[in-house]
Coordinates of C-alpha atoms in Angstrom, one line a residue:
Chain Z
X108 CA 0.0 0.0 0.0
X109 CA 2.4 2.4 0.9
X110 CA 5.6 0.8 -0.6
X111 CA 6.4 4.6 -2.0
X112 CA 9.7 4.7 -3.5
X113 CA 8.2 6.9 -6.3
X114 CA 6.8 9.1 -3.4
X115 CA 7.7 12.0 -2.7
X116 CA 8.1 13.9 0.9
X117 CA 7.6 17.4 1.8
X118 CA 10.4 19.9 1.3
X119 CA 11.3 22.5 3.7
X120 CA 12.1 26.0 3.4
X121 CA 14.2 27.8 6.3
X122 CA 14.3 31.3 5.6
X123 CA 16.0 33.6 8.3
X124 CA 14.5 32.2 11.2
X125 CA 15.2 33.3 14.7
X126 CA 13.5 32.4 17.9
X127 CA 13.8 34.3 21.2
X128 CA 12.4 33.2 24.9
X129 CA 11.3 36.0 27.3
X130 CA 11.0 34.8 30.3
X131 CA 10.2 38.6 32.6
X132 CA 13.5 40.4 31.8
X133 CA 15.2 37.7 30.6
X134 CA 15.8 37.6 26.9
X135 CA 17.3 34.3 25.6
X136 CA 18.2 34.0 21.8
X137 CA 17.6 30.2 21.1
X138 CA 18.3 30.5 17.6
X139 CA 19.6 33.1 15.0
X140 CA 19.3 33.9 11.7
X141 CA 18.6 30.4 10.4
X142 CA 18.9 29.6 6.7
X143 CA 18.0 26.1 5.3
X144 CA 16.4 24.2 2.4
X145 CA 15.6 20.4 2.7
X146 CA 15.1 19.0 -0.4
X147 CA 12.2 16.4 -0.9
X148 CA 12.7 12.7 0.0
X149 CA 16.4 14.2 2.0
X150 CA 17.5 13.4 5.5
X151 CA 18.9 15.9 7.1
X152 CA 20.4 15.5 10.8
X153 CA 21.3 19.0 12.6
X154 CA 24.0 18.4 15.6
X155 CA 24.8 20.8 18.0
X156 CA 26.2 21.1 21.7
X157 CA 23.0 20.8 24.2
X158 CA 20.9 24.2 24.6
X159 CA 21.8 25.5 21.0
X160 CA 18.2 25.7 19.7
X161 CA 17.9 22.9 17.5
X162 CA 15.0 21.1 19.2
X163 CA 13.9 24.8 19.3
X164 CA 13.9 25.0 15.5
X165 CA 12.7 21.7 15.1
X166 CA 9.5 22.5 17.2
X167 CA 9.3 25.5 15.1
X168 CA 9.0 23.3 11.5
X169 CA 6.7 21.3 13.4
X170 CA 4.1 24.7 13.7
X171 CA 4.3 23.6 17.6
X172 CA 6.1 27.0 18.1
X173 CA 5.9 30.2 16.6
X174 CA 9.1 31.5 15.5
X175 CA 10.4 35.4 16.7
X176 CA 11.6 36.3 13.3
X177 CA 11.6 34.9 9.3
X178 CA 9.7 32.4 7.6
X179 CA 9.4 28.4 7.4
X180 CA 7.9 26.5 5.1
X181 CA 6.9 23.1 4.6
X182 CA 5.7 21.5 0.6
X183 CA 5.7 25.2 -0.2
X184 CA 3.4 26.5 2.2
X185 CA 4.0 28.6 5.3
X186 CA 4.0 27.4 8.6
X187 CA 1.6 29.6 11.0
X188 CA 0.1 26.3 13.3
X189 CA 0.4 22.8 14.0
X190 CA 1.1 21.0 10.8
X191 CA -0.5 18.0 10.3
X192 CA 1.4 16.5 7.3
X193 CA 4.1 14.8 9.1
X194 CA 5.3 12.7 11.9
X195 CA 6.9 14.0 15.1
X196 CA 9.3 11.3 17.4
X197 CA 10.2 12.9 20.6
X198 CA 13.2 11.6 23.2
X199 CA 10.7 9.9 25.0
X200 CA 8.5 7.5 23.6
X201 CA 5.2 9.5 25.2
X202 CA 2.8 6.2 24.5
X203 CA -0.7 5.7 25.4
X204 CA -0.1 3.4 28.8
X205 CA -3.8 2.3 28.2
X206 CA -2.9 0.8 24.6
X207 CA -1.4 -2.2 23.9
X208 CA 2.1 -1.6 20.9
X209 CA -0.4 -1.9 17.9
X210 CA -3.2 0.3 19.2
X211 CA -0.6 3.1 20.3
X212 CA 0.2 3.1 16.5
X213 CA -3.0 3.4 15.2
X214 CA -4.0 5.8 17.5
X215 CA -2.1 8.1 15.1
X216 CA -4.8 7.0 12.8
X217 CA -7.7 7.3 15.1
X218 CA -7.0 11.0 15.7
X219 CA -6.5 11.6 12.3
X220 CA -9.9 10.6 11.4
X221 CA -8.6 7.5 9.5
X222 CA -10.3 4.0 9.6
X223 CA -7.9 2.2 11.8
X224 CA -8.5 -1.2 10.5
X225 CA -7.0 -0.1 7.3
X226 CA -3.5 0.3 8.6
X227 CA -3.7 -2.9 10.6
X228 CA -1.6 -4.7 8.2
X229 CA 0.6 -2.0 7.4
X230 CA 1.6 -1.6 11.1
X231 CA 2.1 -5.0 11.9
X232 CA 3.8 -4.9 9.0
X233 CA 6.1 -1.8 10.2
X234 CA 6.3 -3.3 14.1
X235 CA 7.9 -6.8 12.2
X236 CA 10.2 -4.2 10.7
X237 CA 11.4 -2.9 13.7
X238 CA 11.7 -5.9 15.5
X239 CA 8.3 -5.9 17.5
X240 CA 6.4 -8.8 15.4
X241 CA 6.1 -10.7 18.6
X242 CA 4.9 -7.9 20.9
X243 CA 1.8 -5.8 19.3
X244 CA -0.2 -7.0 21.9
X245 CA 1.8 -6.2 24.9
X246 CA 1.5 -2.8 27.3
X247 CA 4.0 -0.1 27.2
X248 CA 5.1 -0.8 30.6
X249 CA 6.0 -4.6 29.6
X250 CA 8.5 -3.5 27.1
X251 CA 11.8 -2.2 27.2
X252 CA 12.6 1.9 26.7
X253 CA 14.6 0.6 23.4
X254 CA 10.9 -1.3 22.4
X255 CA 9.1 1.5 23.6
X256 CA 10.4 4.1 21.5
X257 CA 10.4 1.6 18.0
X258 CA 6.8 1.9 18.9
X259 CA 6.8 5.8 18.9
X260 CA 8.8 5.3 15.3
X261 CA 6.4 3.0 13.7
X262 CA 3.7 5.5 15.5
X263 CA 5.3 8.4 13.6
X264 CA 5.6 7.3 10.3
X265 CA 2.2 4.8 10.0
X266 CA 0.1 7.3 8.4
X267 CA 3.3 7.9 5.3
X268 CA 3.7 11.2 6.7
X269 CA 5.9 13.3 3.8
X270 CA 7.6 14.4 6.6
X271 CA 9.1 13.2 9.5
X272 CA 10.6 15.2 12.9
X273 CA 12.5 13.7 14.7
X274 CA 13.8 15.1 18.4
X275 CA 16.6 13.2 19.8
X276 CA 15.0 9.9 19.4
X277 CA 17.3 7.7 20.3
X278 CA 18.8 10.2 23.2
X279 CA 17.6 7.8 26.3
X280 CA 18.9 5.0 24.6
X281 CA 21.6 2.8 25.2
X282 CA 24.5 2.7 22.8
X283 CA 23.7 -0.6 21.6
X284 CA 19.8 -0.1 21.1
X285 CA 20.8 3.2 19.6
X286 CA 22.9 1.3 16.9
X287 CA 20.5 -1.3 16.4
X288 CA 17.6 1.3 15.7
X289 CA 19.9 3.6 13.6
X290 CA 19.6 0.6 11.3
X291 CA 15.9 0.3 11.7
X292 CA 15.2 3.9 11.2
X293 CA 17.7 3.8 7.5
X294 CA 16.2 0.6 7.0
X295 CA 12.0 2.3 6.9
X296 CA 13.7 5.3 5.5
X297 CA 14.9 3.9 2.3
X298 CA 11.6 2.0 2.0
X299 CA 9.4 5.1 2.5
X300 CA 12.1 8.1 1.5
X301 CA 10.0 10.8 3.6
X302 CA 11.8 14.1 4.2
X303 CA 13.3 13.2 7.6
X304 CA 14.8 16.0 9.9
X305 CA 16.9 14.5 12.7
X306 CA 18.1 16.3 15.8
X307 CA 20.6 14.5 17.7
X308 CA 24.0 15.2 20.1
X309 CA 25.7 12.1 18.7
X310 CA 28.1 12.6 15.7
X311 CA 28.9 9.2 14.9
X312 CA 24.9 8.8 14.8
X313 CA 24.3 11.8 12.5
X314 CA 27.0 10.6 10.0
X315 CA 25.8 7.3 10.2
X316 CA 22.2 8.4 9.3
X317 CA 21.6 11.6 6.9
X318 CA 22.9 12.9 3.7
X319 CA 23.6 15.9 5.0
X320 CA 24.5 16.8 8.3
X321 CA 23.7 20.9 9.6
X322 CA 26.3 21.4 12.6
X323 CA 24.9 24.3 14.5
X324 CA 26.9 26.9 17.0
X325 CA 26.6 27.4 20.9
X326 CA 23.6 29.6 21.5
X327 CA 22.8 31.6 20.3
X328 CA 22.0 28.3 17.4
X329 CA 23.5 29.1 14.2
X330 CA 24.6 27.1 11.3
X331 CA 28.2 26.7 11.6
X332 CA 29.0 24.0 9.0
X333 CA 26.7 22.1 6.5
X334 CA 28.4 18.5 5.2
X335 CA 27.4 16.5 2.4
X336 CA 27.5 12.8 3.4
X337 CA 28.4 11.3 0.2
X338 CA 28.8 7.5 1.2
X339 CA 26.3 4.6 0.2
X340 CA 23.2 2.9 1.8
X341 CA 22.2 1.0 3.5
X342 CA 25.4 2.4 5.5
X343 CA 26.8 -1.5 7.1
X344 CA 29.2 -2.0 9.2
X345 CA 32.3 -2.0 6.4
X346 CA 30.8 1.7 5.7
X347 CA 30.7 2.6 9.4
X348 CA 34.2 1.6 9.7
X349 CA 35.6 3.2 7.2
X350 CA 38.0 6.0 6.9
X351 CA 36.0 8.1 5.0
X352 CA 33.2 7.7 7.8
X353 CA 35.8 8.5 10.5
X354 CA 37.1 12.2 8.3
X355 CA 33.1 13.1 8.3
X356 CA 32.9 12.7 11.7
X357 CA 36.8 13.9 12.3
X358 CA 35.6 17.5 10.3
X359 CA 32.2 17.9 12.5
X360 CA 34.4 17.1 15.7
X361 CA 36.5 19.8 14.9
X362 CA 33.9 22.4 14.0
X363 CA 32.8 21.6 17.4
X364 CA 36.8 22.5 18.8
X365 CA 37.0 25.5 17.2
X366 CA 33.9 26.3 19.2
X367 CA 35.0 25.5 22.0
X368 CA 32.2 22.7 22.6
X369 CA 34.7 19.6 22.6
X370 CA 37.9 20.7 24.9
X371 CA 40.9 18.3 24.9
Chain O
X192 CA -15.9 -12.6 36.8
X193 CA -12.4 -13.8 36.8
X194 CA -11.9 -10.4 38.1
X195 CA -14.5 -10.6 41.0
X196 CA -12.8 -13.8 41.7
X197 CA -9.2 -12.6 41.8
X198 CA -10.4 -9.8 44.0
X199 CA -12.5 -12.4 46.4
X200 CA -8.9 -14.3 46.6
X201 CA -6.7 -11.1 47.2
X202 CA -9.3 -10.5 50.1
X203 CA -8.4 -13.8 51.8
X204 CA -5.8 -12.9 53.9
X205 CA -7.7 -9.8 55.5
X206 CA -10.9 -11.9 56.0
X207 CA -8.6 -14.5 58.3
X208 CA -7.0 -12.3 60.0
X209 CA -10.6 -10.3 61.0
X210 CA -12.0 -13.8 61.9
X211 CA -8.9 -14.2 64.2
X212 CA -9.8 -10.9 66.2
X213 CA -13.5 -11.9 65.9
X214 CA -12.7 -15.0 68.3
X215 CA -10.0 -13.3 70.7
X216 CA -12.8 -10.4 71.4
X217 CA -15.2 -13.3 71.6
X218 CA -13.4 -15.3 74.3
X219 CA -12.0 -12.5 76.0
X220 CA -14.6 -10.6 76.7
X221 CA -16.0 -14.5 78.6
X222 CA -12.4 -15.1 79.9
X223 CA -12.0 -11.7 81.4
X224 CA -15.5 -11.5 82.4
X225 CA -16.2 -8.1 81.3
X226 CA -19.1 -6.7 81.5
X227 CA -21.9 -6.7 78.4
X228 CA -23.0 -3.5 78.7
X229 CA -19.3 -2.5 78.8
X230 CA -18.1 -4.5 76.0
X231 CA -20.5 -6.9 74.7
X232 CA -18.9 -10.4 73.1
X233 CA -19.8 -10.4 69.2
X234 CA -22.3 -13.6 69.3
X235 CA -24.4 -10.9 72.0
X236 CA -24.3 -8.6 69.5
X237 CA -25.5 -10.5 66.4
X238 CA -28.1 -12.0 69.2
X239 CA -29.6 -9.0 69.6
X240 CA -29.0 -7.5 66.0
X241 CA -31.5 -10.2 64.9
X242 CA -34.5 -9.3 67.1
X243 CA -34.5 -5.7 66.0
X244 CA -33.2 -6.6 62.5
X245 CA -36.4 -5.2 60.6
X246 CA -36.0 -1.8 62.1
X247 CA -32.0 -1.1 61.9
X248 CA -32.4 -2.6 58.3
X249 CA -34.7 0.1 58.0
X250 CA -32.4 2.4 59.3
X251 CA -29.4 1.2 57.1
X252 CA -31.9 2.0 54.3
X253 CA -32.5 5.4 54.8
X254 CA -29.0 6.2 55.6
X255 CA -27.3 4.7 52.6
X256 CA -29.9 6.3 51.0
X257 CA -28.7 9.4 52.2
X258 CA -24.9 8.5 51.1
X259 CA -25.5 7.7 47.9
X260 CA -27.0 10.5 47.1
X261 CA -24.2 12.7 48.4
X262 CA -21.6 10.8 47.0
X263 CA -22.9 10.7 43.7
X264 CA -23.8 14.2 43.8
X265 CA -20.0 15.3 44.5
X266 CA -18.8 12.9 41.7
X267 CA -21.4 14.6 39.4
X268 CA -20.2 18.2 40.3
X269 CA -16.2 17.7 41.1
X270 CA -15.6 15.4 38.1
X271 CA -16.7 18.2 35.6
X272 CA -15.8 21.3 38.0
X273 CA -11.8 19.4 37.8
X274 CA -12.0 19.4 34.5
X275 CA -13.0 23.3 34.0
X276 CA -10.4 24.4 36.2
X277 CA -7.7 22.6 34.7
X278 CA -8.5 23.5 31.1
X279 CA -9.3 27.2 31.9
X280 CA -6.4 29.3 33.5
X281 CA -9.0 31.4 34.3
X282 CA -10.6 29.2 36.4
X283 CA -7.7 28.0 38.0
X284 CA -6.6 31.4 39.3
X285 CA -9.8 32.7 39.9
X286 CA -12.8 30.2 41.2
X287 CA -10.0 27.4 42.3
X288 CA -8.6 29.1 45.0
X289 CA -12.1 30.4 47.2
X290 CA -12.8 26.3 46.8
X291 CA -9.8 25.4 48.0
X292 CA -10.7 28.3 51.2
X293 CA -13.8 26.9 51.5
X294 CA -12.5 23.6 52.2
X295 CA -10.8 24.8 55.4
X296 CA -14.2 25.4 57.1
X297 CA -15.1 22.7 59.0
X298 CA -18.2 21.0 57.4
X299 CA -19.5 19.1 61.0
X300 CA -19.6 23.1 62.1
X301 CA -21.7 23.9 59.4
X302 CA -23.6 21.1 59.3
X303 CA -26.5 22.4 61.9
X304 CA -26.9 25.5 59.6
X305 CA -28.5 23.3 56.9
X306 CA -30.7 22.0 59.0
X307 CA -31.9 25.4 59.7
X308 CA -32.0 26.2 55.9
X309 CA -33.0 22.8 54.9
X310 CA -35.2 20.8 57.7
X311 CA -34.7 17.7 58.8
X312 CA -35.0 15.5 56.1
X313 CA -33.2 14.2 53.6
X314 CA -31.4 17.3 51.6
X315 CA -29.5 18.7 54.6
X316 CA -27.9 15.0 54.7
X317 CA -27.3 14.7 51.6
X318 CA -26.0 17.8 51.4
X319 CA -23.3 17.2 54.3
X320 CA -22.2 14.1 52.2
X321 CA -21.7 15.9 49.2
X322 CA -19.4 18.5 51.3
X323 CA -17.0 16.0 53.0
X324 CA -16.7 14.0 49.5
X325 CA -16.3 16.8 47.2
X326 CA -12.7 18.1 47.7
X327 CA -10.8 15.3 47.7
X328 CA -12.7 14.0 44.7
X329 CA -11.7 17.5 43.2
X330 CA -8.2 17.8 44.5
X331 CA -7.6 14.4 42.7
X332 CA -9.0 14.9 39.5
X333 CA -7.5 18.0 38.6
X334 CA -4.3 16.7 38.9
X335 CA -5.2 13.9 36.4
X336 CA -6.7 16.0 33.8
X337 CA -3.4 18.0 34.4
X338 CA -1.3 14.9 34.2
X339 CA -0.8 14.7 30.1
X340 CA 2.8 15.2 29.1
X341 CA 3.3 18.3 27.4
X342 CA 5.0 16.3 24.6
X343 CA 2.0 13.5 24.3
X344 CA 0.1 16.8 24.0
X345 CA 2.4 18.1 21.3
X346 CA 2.1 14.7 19.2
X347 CA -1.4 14.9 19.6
X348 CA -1.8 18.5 18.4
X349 CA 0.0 17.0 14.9
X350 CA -2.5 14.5 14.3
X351 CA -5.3 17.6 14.1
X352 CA -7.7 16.1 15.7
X353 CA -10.6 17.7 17.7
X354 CA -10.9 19.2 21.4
X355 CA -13.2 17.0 21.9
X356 CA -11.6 13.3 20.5
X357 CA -8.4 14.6 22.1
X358 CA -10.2 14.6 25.8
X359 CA -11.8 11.1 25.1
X360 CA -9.0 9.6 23.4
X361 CA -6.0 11.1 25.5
X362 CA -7.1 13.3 28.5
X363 CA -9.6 11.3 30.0
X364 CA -7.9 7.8 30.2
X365 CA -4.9 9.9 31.6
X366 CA -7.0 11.1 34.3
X367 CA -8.6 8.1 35.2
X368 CA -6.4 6.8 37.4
X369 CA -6.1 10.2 39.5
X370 CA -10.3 10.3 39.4
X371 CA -10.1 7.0 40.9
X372 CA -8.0 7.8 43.8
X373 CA -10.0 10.2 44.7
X374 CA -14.0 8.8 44.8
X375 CA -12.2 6.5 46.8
X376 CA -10.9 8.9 49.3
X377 CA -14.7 10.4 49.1
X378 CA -16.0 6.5 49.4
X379 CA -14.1 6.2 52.4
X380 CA -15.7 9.8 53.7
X381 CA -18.9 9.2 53.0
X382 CA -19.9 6.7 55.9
X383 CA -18.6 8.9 58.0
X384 CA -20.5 11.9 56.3
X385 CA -23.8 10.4 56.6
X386 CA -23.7 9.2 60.0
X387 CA -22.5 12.9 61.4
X388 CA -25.5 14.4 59.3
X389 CA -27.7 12.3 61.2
X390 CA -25.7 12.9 64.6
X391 CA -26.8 16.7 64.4
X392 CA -30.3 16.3 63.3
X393 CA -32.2 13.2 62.3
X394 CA -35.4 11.0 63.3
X395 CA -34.6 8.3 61.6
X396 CA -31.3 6.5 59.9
X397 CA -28.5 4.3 61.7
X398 CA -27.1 7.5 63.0
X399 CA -30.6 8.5 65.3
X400 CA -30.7 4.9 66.1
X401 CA -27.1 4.9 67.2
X402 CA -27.9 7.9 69.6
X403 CA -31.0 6.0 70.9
X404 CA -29.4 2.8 72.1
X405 CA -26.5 4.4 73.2
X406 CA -28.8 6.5 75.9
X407 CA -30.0 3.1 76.8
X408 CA -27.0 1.6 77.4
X409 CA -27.8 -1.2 74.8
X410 CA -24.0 -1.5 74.0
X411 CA -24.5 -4.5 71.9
X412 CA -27.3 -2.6 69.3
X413 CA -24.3 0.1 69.3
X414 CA -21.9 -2.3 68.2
X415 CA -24.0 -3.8 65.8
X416 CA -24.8 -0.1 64.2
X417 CA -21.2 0.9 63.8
X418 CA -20.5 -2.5 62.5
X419 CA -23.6 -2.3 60.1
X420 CA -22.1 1.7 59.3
X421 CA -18.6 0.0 58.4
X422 CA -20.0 -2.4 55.7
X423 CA -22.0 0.0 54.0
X424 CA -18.6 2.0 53.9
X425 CA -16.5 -0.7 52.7
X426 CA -19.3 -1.6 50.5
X427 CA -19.1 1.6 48.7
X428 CA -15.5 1.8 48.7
X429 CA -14.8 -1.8 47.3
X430 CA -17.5 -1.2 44.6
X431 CA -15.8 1.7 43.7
X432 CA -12.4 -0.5 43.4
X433 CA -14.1 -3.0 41.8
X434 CA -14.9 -0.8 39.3
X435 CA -12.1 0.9 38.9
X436 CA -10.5 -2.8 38.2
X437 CA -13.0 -2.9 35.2
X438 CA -12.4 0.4 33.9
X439 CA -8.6 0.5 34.2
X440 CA -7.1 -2.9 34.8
X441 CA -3.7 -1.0 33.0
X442 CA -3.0 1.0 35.4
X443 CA -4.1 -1.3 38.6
X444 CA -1.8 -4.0 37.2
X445 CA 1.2 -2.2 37.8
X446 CA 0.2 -0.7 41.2
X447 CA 1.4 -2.7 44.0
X448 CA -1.4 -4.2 45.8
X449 CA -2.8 -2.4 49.1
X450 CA -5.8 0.2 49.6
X451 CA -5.4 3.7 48.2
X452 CA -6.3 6.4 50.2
X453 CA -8.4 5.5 52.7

């Protein structure tokens, strides 16, 4: 049903975007100045040093927050509210405790107005993807964080959003989980090729994953470097361990230094 | 069923151990040769419970009656008024705190001025009930409607889906477990509620009967009113956790056994 290779995601237009927090007197600049165009289909992953605004700006593609200054806009229109065209995967899995795996996926569905029994096959198909075949029927609180948050990714892309936002998903992960589901996630991305914007602290992990990695300042979050990845998927282990994989992340290390984010 | 008879299983262990104290207060009272009208041995007091069974049954009527009422008329108006003040900041700031003031007046010391407004009958008890069992029922429930995580909220907003789905399909069930705490803390009030209404003005219900024998010294008609009293509480309170088993067996599954609130 939804085996889209031909289709194609949403782009994304960043034009001069800035975002400020008042909080009484206290002015924080989250973000400044931010210029950026996704291309349909791309995935991008921004890196930056914790507190530098790119959950920030992430939240502001989303529509979830309105943005101080500039313009953003998603398959050509503007943002100005909640978008509803794409699928958002925050830190935390943040299921339904109520719902067993499969029904906290198609509760996506539900509030979208969609017949649920529709997608049934697609998300078991999707949960089998990700390694949850076995487990549709269990509680959130019988799985593990790693199987709760597969859950919030097959939750976030059921309904072949055109774009998907993604907010340090694999942050409260352990490093092998995290690997494992780094594979997953290229693994449903190259089946489905939605625009996918991925935030994330690890470098390794944003390498690893997009074909173009945004490295942003300290705050106030600018774009410091922008680095094609130019190696091929699915990215296996030879790829991972190779020594032009090591220079990509090498160069984004060392934007970092200059910044003085990474001290030796 | 299975549930009823997990529950009935789970209750073993209380049931033994109030069988136990049964028989200790039973031969105690013989062995020590206390006096009935001091302390009357259970068998004297389910003796005498069954001559004048008709009219405390009569009694128990009227004042679970009264209960009932009460409590379901402070789940009717806290359930919703929770849910007002936590979706309106308004509310919140404005009408929440002169309810949470209002709660500091002790309601036995107002009781007497609704029997003034109200007469003897059966509003001014009702009434009472409703006061005792409202706050905590209120207290409770705003912090579940309160309790969905900002970014469950921020998912949810993405989908585009209505006020109104979003508080059945998200909200509510969040809240449940928080609502349920706190009819329970009312259910355990509410006994306690009815028999105080009748206590300041009543001529009829467990509470006027409880008065009665008690200036006739019949100590065992005493014991079997309170004990009468305490099973039309638990009663209450177990029906409410039975249902709250039913509604939300997620959430009791993974809270360790043992009674909430009361």
């Amino acid at each position: 049903m939804h085996n889209g290779v031909d289709k194609i995601g949403s782009s994304v237009d960043i034009a001069g975007v800035a975002h400020v927090f008042r909080r009484g007197d206290m002015v924080t600049h989250a973000i400044e100045h931010v210029d950026l165009t996704i291309a349909a289909g791309e995935f991008v992953a921004i890196v930056g040093p914790s507190g530098c605004g790119k959950s920030t700006l992430l939240r502001i593609v989303a529509g979830l927050l309105r943005n101080s200054a500039g313009n953003v806009k998603v398959a050509g229109r503007d943002v100005t509210g909640p978008q509803t065209e794409i699928g958002i995967v925050f830190q935390s899995p943040v299921l339904l405790d109520w719902r067993n795996v499969l029904d906290n996926v198609l509760v996506q569905l539900e509030l979208r107005g969609l017949d649920p029994a529709k997608y049934r096959d697609e998300a078991l198909r999707l949960l089998g993807k990700v390694g949850l075949g076995d487990f549709t029927d269990r509680m959130p609180r019988e799985l593990s964080g790693g199987m709760r948050q597969r859950c919030a990714i097959v939750r976030g892309l059921i309904h072949d959003p055109p774009l998907l936002l993604m907010d340090e998903p694999f942050g409260a992960l352990d490093a092998l989980t995290r690997e494992q589901m780094r594979i997953d996630l290229e693994k449903l991305w190259l089946d489905r090729r939605h625009t996918t914007l991925f935030v994330t602290h690890g470098i390794s992990e944003a390498v690893a994953l997009a074909d173009r990695v945004i490295v942003m300042t300290p705050r106030p979050g600018k774009i410091d470097r922008i680095i094609d990845i130019d190696l091929p998927r699915p990215r296996n282990k030879e790829i991972i361990a190779s020594a032009k994989f090591s220079e990509y992340c090498e160069e984004i290390t060392e934007c970092f230094m200059r910044r003085g984010v990474i001290q030796y | 069923m299975t549930a009823l008879l997990n529950w009935t299983k789970r209750r073993a262990g209380p049931l033994i151990v109030f069988a136990i104290l049964l028989l200790l207060w039973e031969f105690g009272v013989k062995l020590f040769g206390i006096k009935e009208y001091l302390l009357p041995p259970p068998s004297k007091v389910w003796v005498e419970f069954l001559k004048r069974a008709p009219a405390v049954m009569d009694a128990a009527y009227v004042t679970s009656r009264q209960l009932l009422a009460g409590y379901l008329l402070s789940i009717v108006v806290s359930v919703p008024l929770a849910l007002v003040v936590a979706r309106s900041r308004f509310v919140e700031q404005s009408i929440y705190p002169v309810v949470v003031f209002l709660q500091i007046i002790p309601k036995i010391a107002i009781a007497p001025l609704f029997i003034i407004w109200l007469g003897f009958g059966f509003a001014p008890k009702v009434i009472i009930v409703f006061l005792l069992c409202f706050f905590p029922i209120v207290v409770a429930s705003v912090a579940g409607f309160k309790s969905v995580d900002p970014e469950i909220a921020d998912f949810a907003r993405t989908t585009g889906a209505s006020e109104w789905k979003l508080f059945r399909t998200i909200q509510l069930p969040q809240a449940l477990p928080d609502i349920f705490t706190g009819l329970k803390v009312g259910a355990a009030l509410s006994a306690t509620a009815a028999i105080v209404a009748e206590f300041v003005a009543a001529d009829r219900g467990l509470g006027y009967l409880l008065l009665q024998y008690n200036g006739q010294f019949e100590t065992a008609m005493v014991f079997a009113i309170i004990i009468i009293l305490s099973v039309i509480g638990l009663a209450v309170y177990y029906a409410v956790e039975l249902i709250e088993r039913l509604a939300i067996p997620w959430h009791v599954s993974q809270r360790p056994a043992g009674v909430t609130g009361a």
